[in-house]
GROMACS .gro file of C-alpha atoms in nm:
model
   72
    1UNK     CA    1   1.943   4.392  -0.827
    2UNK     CA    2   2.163   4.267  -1.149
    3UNK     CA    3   2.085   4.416  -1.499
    4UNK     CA    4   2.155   4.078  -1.662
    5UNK     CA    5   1.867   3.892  -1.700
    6UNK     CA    6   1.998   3.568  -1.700
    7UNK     CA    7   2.113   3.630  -1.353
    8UNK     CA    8   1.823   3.742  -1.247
    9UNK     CA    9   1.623   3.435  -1.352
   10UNK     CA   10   1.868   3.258  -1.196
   11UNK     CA   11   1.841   3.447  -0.852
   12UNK     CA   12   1.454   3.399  -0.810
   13UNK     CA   13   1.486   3.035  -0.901
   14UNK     CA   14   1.714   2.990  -0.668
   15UNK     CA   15   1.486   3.096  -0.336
   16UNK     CA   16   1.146   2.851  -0.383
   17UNK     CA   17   1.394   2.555  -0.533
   18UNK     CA   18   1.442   2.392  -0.239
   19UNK     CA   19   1.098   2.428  -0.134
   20UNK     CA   20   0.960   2.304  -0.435
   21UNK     CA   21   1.225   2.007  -0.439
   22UNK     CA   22   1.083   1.894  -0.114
   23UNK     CA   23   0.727   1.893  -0.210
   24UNK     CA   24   0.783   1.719  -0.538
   25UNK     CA   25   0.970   1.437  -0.350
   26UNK     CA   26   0.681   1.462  -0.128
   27UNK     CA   27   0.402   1.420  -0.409
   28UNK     CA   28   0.602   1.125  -0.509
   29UNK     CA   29   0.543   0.934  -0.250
   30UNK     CA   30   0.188   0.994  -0.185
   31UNK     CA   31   0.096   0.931  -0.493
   32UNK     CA   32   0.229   0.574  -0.470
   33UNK     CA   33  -0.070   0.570  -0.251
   34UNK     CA   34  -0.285   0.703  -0.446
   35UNK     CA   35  -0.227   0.556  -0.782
   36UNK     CA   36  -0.096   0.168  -0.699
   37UNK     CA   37   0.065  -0.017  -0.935
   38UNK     CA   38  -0.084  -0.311  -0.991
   39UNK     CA   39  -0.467  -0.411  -0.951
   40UNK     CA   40  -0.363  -0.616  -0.597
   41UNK     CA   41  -0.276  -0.304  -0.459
   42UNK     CA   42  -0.564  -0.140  -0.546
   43UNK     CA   43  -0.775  -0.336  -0.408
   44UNK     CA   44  -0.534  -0.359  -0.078
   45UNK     CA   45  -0.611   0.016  -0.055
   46UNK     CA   46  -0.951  -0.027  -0.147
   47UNK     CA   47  -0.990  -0.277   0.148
   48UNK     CA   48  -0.762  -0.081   0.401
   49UNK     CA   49  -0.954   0.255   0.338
   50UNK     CA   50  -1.309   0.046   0.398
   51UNK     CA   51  -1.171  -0.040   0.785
   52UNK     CA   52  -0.994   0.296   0.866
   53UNK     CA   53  -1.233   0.494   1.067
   54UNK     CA   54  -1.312   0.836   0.848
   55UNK     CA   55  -1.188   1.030   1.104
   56UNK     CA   56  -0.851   0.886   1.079
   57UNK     CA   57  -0.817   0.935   0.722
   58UNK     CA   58  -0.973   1.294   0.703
   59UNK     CA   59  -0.661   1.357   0.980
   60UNK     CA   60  -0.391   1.253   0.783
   61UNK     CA   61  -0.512   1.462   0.502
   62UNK     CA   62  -0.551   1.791   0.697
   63UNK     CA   63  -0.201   1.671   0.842
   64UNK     CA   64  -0.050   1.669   0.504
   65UNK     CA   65  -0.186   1.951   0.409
   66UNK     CA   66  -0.049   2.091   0.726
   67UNK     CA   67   0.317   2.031   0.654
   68UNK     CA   68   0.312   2.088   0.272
   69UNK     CA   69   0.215   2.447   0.380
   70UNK     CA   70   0.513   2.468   0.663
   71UNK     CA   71   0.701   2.354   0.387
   72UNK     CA   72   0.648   2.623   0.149
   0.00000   0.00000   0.00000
């Protein structure tokens, strides 16, 4: 324990940083994924989404989902 508060602050930002560092770089990328850039890649997605079996796509949700929580 520290009677400064400043230090304190400090402290508990300290232990989830890294954490939330990795999940932010995470988010990042998926959301390139999410959110294209241009209209061509949307409608790349669009298309690639339409042949993916929904099986495979509900998997690599609950996957991601799996390691954001191992992560944290």
């Amino acid at each position: 324990k520290t009677a400064d508060v400043l230090q304190a602050r400090r402290n508990h930002e300290a232990k989830p940083r890294p954490t939330i560092e990795r999940l932010q770089a995470r988010s990042r990328k998926m959301a390139r994924w999410y959110i294209p850039k241009s209209a061509v890649s949307y409608r790349i997605r669009n298309f690639l989404l339409k042949l993916l079996p929904y099986s495979w796509i509900v998997a690599f949700h609950a996957n991601t989902l799996r390691s954001e929580i191992e992560l944290s």
